[in-house]
Amino acid sequence: MCEANVYMEKNGIEELVLESVDILEPQENDTFRMVTIFGEQKIIRGRLKGMNLVDHRIVFTAENE
Amino acid sequence: MCEANVYMEKNGIEELVLESVDILEPQENDTFRMVTIFGEQKIIRGRLKGMNLVDHRIVFTAENE
């Protein structure tokens, strides 16, 4: 399966937000809806920093520059 | 490998932009840098609409609402 783990970077430190994310969709107001392969949903607020799919990593940052 | 294919949606029609994308990073001015698993780079301008990693799909839209 090709799901990814979503991390939030705050002050240079990454924290795992949600594992096994399949669907990621931008919503309003800098939020993103995530759905895991198990059907769990979660909303994250932040800015997309980057993703590395081969490493199963999607990183957001809390900074709004 | 867990790369994805990037599509651009224009007027409701999806066009394949780049296959086997590993890295995706937002840049300035609504552009995103993509790097494939083969090291090929490409810049796309648009708005992220959503992604479905299990289906290896990342969709952008040309609309700037």
mmCIF file of N, CA, C and O in Angstrom, chain A residues 8-55:
data_model
loop_
_atom_site.group_PDB
_atom_site.id
_atom_site.type_symbol
_atom_site.label_atom_id
_atom_site.label_comp_id
_atom_site.label_asym_id
_atom_site.label_seq_id
_atom_site.Cartn_x
_atom_site.Cartn_y
_atom_site.Cartn_z
ATOM 1 N N MET A 8 3.781 17.308 11.211
ATOM 2 C CA MET A 8 3.688 18.763 11.364
ATOM 3 C C MET A 8 5.008 19.259 11.947
ATOM 4 O O MET A 8 5.445 18.767 12.993
ATOM 5 N N GLU A 9 5.618 20.232 11.250
ATOM 6 C CA GLU A 9 6.878 20.797 11.719
ATOM 7 C C GLU A 9 6.613 22.078 12.490
ATOM 8 O O GLU A 9 5.996 23.012 11.963
ATOM 9 N N LYS A 10 7.032 22.092 13.739
ATOM 10 C CA LYS A 10 6.907 23.291 14.563
ATOM 11 C C LYS A 10 8.256 23.566 15.189
ATOM 12 O O LYS A 10 8.814 22.691 15.863
ATOM 13 N N ASN A 11 8.760 24.768 14.959
ATOM 14 C CA ASN A 11 10.058 25.153 15.504
ATOM 15 C C ASN A 11 11.145 24.140 15.146
ATOM 16 O O ASN A 11 11.992 23.799 15.962
ATOM 17 N N GLY A 12 11.080 23.648 13.923
ATOM 18 C CA GLY A 12 12.126 22.750 13.451
ATOM 19 C C GLY A 12 11.988 21.314 13.911
ATOM 20 O O GLY A 12 12.808 20.467 13.566
ATOM 21 N N ILE A 13 10.948 21.032 14.683
ATOM 22 C CA ILE A 13 10.748 19.668 15.173
ATOM 23 C C ILE A 13 9.506 19.078 14.511
ATOM 24 O O ILE A 13 8.449 19.709 14.478
ATOM 25 N N GLU A 14 9.663 17.870 13.967
ATOM 26 C CA GLU A 14 8.530 17.223 13.303
ATOM 27 C C GLU A 14 7.780 16.316 14.267
ATOM 28 O O GLU A 14 8.383 15.528 14.984
ATOM 29 N N GLU A 15 6.469 16.468 14.240
ATOM 30 C CA GLU A 15 5.626 15.575 15.043
ATOM 31 C C GLU A 15 4.708 14.805 14.121
ATOM 32 O O GLU A 15 4.114 15.375 13.215
ATOM 33 N N LEU A 16 4.577 13.519 14.370
ATOM 34 C CA LEU A 16 3.679 12.688 13.582
ATOM 35 C C LEU A 16 2.234 13.071 13.888
ATOM 36 O O LEU A 16 1.822 13.126 15.047
ATOM 37 N N VAL A 17 1.465 13.373 12.840
ATOM 38 C CA VAL A 17 0.068 13.771 13.015
ATOM 39 C C VAL A 17 -0.866 12.597 12.741
ATOM 40 O O VAL A 17 -1.786 12.324 13.511
ATOM 41 N N LEU A 18 -0.581 11.892 11.655
ATOM 42 C CA LEU A 18 -1.475 10.801 11.261
ATOM 43 C C LEU A 18 -0.712 9.827 10.371
ATOM 44 O O LEU A 18 0.017 10.241 9.480
ATOM 45 N N GLU A 19 -0.896 8.559 10.632
ATOM 46 C CA GLU A 19 -0.245 7.521 9.832
ATOM 47 C C GLU A 19 -1.197 6.981 8.766
ATOM 48 O O GLU A 19 -2.413 7.102 8.897
ATOM 49 N N SER A 20 -0.616 6.356 7.758
ATOM 50 C CA SER A 20 -1.390 5.609 6.747
ATOM 51 C C SER A 20 -2.413 6.467 6.016
ATOM 52 O O SER A 20 -3.551 6.049 5.781
ATOM 53 N N VAL A 21 -2.020 7.689 5.662
ATOM 54 C CA VAL A 21 -2.926 8.591 4.967
ATOM 55 C C VAL A 21 -3.011 8.213 3.491
ATOM 56 O O VAL A 21 -1.996 8.039 2.822
ATOM 57 N N ASP A 22 -4.233 8.079 3.033
ATOM 58 C CA ASP A 22 -4.490 7.771 1.627
ATOM 59 C C ASP A 22 -4.903 9.037 0.888
ATOM 60 O O ASP A 22 -4.304 9.419 -0.107
ATOM 61 N N ILE A 23 -5.937 9.719 1.420
ATOM 62 C CA ILE A 23 -6.502 10.889 0.746
ATOM 63 C C ILE A 23 -6.118 12.165 1.486
ATOM 64 O O ILE A 23 -6.154 12.219 2.723
ATOM 65 N N LEU A 24 -5.738 13.167 0.723
ATOM 66 C CA LEU A 24 -5.416 14.480 1.286
ATOM 67 C C LEU A 24 -6.064 15.524 0.380
ATOM 68 O O LEU A 24 -5.823 15.542 -0.825
ATOM 69 N N GLU A 25 -6.893 16.372 0.967
ATOM 70 C CA GLU A 25 -7.610 17.367 0.172
ATOM 71 C C GLU A 25 -7.582 18.722 0.855
ATOM 72 O O GLU A 25 -7.986 18.846 2.012
ATOM 73 N N PRO A 26 -7.136 19.741 0.149
ATOM 74 C CA PRO A 26 -7.183 21.094 0.708
ATOM 75 C C PRO A 26 -8.619 21.524 0.943
ATOM 76 O O PRO A 26 -9.497 21.258 0.118
ATOM 77 N N GLN A 27 -8.842 22.176 2.071
ATOM 78 C CA GLN A 27 -10.142 22.752 2.387
ATOM 79 C C GLN A 27 -9.951 24.267 2.499
ATOM 80 O O GLN A 27 -8.911 24.780 2.126
ATOM 81 N N GLU A 28 -10.923 24.945 3.049
ATOM 82 C CA GLU A 28 -10.793 26.394 3.224
ATOM 83 C C GLU A 28 -9.891 26.720 4.406
ATOM 84 O O GLU A 28 -9.670 25.900 5.285
ATOM 85 N N ASN A 29 -9.414 27.952 4.410
ATOM 86 C CA ASN A 29 -8.687 28.493 5.563
ATOM 87 C C ASN A 29 -7.440 27.694 5.952
ATOM 88 O O ASN A 29 -7.216 27.391 7.125
ATOM 89 N N ASP A 30 -6.644 27.342 4.941
ATOM 90 C CA ASP A 30 -5.392 26.643 5.212
ATOM 91 C C ASP A 30 -5.563 25.330 5.954
ATOM 92 O O ASP A 30 -4.700 24.931 6.735
ATOM 93 N N THR A 31 -6.691 24.681 5.754
ATOM 94 C CA THR A 31 -6.853 23.362 6.357
ATOM 95 C C THR A 31 -6.871 22.293 5.273
ATOM 96 O O THR A 31 -7.137 22.570 4.100
ATOM 97 N N PHE A 32 -6.538 21.100 5.697
ATOM 98 C CA PHE A 32 -6.511 19.954 4.796
ATOM 99 C C PHE A 32 -7.258 18.806 5.470
ATOM 100 O O PHE A 32 -7.079 18.566 6.666
ATOM 101 N N ARG A 33 -8.051 18.115 4.702
ATOM 102 C CA ARG A 33 -8.740 16.936 5.202
ATOM 103 C C ARG A 33 -7.919 15.706 4.824
ATOM 104 O O ARG A 33 -7.486 15.577 3.675
ATOM 105 N N MET A 34 -7.676 14.866 5.792
ATOM 106 C CA MET A 34 -6.917 13.644 5.548
ATOM 107 C C MET A 34 -7.801 12.452 5.855
ATOM 108 O O MET A 34 -8.584 12.492 6.810
ATOM 109 N N VAL A 35 -7.674 11.403 5.067
ATOM 110 C CA VAL A 35 -8.393 10.162 5.329
ATOM 111 C C VAL A 35 -7.389 9.023 5.231
ATOM 112 O O VAL A 35 -6.654 8.909 4.245
ATOM 113 N N THR A 36 -7.351 8.196 6.260
ATOM 114 C CA THR A 36 -6.418 7.071 6.245
ATOM 115 C C THR A 36 -6.995 5.902 5.458
ATOM 116 O O THR A 36 -8.179 5.892 5.112
ATOM 117 N N ILE A 37 -6.151 4.904 5.226
ATOM 118 C CA ILE A 37 -6.622 3.697 4.534
ATOM 119 C C ILE A 37 -7.645 2.938 5.372
ATOM 120 O O ILE A 37 -8.333 2.059 4.872
ATOM 121 N N PHE A 38 -7.759 3.289 6.659
ATOM 122 C CA PHE A 38 -8.743 2.647 7.533
ATOM 123 C C PHE A 38 -10.028 3.464 7.636
ATOM 124 O O PHE A 38 -10.937 3.107 8.377
ATOM 125 N N GLY A 39 -10.080 4.597 6.929
ATOM 126 C CA GLY A 39 -11.290 5.408 6.922
ATOM 127 C C GLY A 39 -11.326 6.485 7.989
ATOM 128 O O GLY A 39 -12.290 7.237 8.082
ATOM 129 N N GLU A 40 -10.273 6.568 8.791
ATOM 130 C CA GLU A 40 -10.225 7.610 9.817
ATOM 131 C C GLU A 40 -9.982 8.969 9.167
ATOM 132 O O GLU A 40 -9.127 9.100 8.296
ATOM 133 N N GLN A 41 -10.753 9.979 9.592
ATOM 134 C CA GLN A 41 -10.580 11.314 9.048
ATOM 135 C C GLN A 41 -9.982 12.248 10.083
ATOM 136 O O GLN A 41 -10.235 12.105 11.275
ATOM 137 N N LYS A 42 -9.224 13.216 9.600
ATOM 138 C CA LYS A 42 -8.647 14.215 10.497
ATOM 139 C C LYS A 42 -8.413 15.487 9.686
ATOM 140 O O LYS A 42 -8.108 15.414 8.497
ATOM 141 N N ILE A 43 -8.573 16.624 10.346
ATOM 142 C CA ILE A 43 -8.312 17.905 9.700
ATOM 143 C C ILE A 43 -7.011 18.469 10.264
ATOM 144 O O ILE A 43 -6.787 18.437 11.473
ATOM 145 N N ILE A 44 -6.173 18.979 9.383
ATOM 146 C CA ILE A 44 -4.924 19.593 9.825
ATOM 147 C C ILE A 44 -4.898 21.028 9.301
ATOM 148 O O ILE A 44 -5.345 21.288 8.188
ATOM 149 N N ARG A 45 -4.415 21.945 10.140
ATOM 150 C CA ARG A 45 -4.262 23.318 9.691
ATOM 151 C C ARG A 45 -2.780 23.617 9.553
ATOM 152 O O ARG A 45 -2.012 23.395 10.491
ATOM 153 N N GLY A 46 -2.386 24.104 8.410
ATOM 154 C CA GLY A 46 -0.984 24.423 8.209
ATOM 155 C C GLY A 46 -0.698 24.642 6.741
ATOM 156 O O GLY A 46 -1.602 24.717 5.905
ATOM 157 N N ARG A 47 0.568 24.746 6.451
ATOM 158 C CA ARG A 47 1.005 24.979 5.082
ATOM 159 C C ARG A 47 1.782 23.749 4.647
ATOM 160 O O ARG A 47 2.623 23.242 5.394
ATOM 161 N N LEU A 48 1.487 23.268 3.456
ATOM 162 C CA LEU A 48 2.211 22.106 2.947
ATOM 163 C C LEU A 48 3.657 22.494 2.689
ATOM 164 O O LEU A 48 3.943 23.447 1.970
ATOM 165 N N LYS A 49 4.572 21.764 3.295
ATOM 166 C CA LYS A 49 5.992 22.055 3.088
ATOM 167 C C LYS A 49 6.561 21.189 1.962
ATOM 168 O O LYS A 49 7.345 21.655 1.143
ATOM 169 N N GLY A 50 6.174 19.956 1.946
ATOM 170 C CA GLY A 50 6.664 19.077 0.894
ATOM 171 C C GLY A 50 6.308 17.640 1.165
ATOM 172 O O GLY A 50 5.867 17.293 2.265
ATOM 173 N N MET A 51 6.465 16.821 0.147
ATOM 174 C CA MET A 51 6.218 15.407 0.353
ATOM 175 C C MET A 51 7.233 14.575 -0.391
ATOM 176 O O MET A 51 7.808 15.018 -1.392
ATOM 177 N N ASN A 52 7.487 13.422 0.164
ATOM 178 C CA ASN A 52 8.418 12.470 -0.415
ATOM 179 C C ASN A 52 7.707 11.127 -0.373
ATOM 180 O O ASN A 52 7.659 10.474 0.669
ATOM 181 N N LEU A 53 7.116 10.779 -1.482
ATOM 182 C CA LEU A 53 6.209 9.632 -1.483
ATOM 183 C C LEU A 53 6.934 8.306 -1.323
ATOM 184 O O LEU A 53 6.410 7.387 -0.703
ATOM 185 N N VAL A 54 8.136 8.217 -1.883
ATOM 186 C CA VAL A 54 8.877 6.963 -1.758
ATOM 187 C C VAL A 54 9.206 6.695 -0.284
ATOM 188 O O VAL A 54 9.214 5.549 0.165
ATOM 189 N N ASP A 55 9.431 7.772 0.455
ATOM 190 C CA ASP A 55 9.674 7.645 1.896
ATOM 191 C C ASP A 55 8.383 7.714 2.709
ATOM 192 O O ASP A 55 8.432 7.760 3.942
#
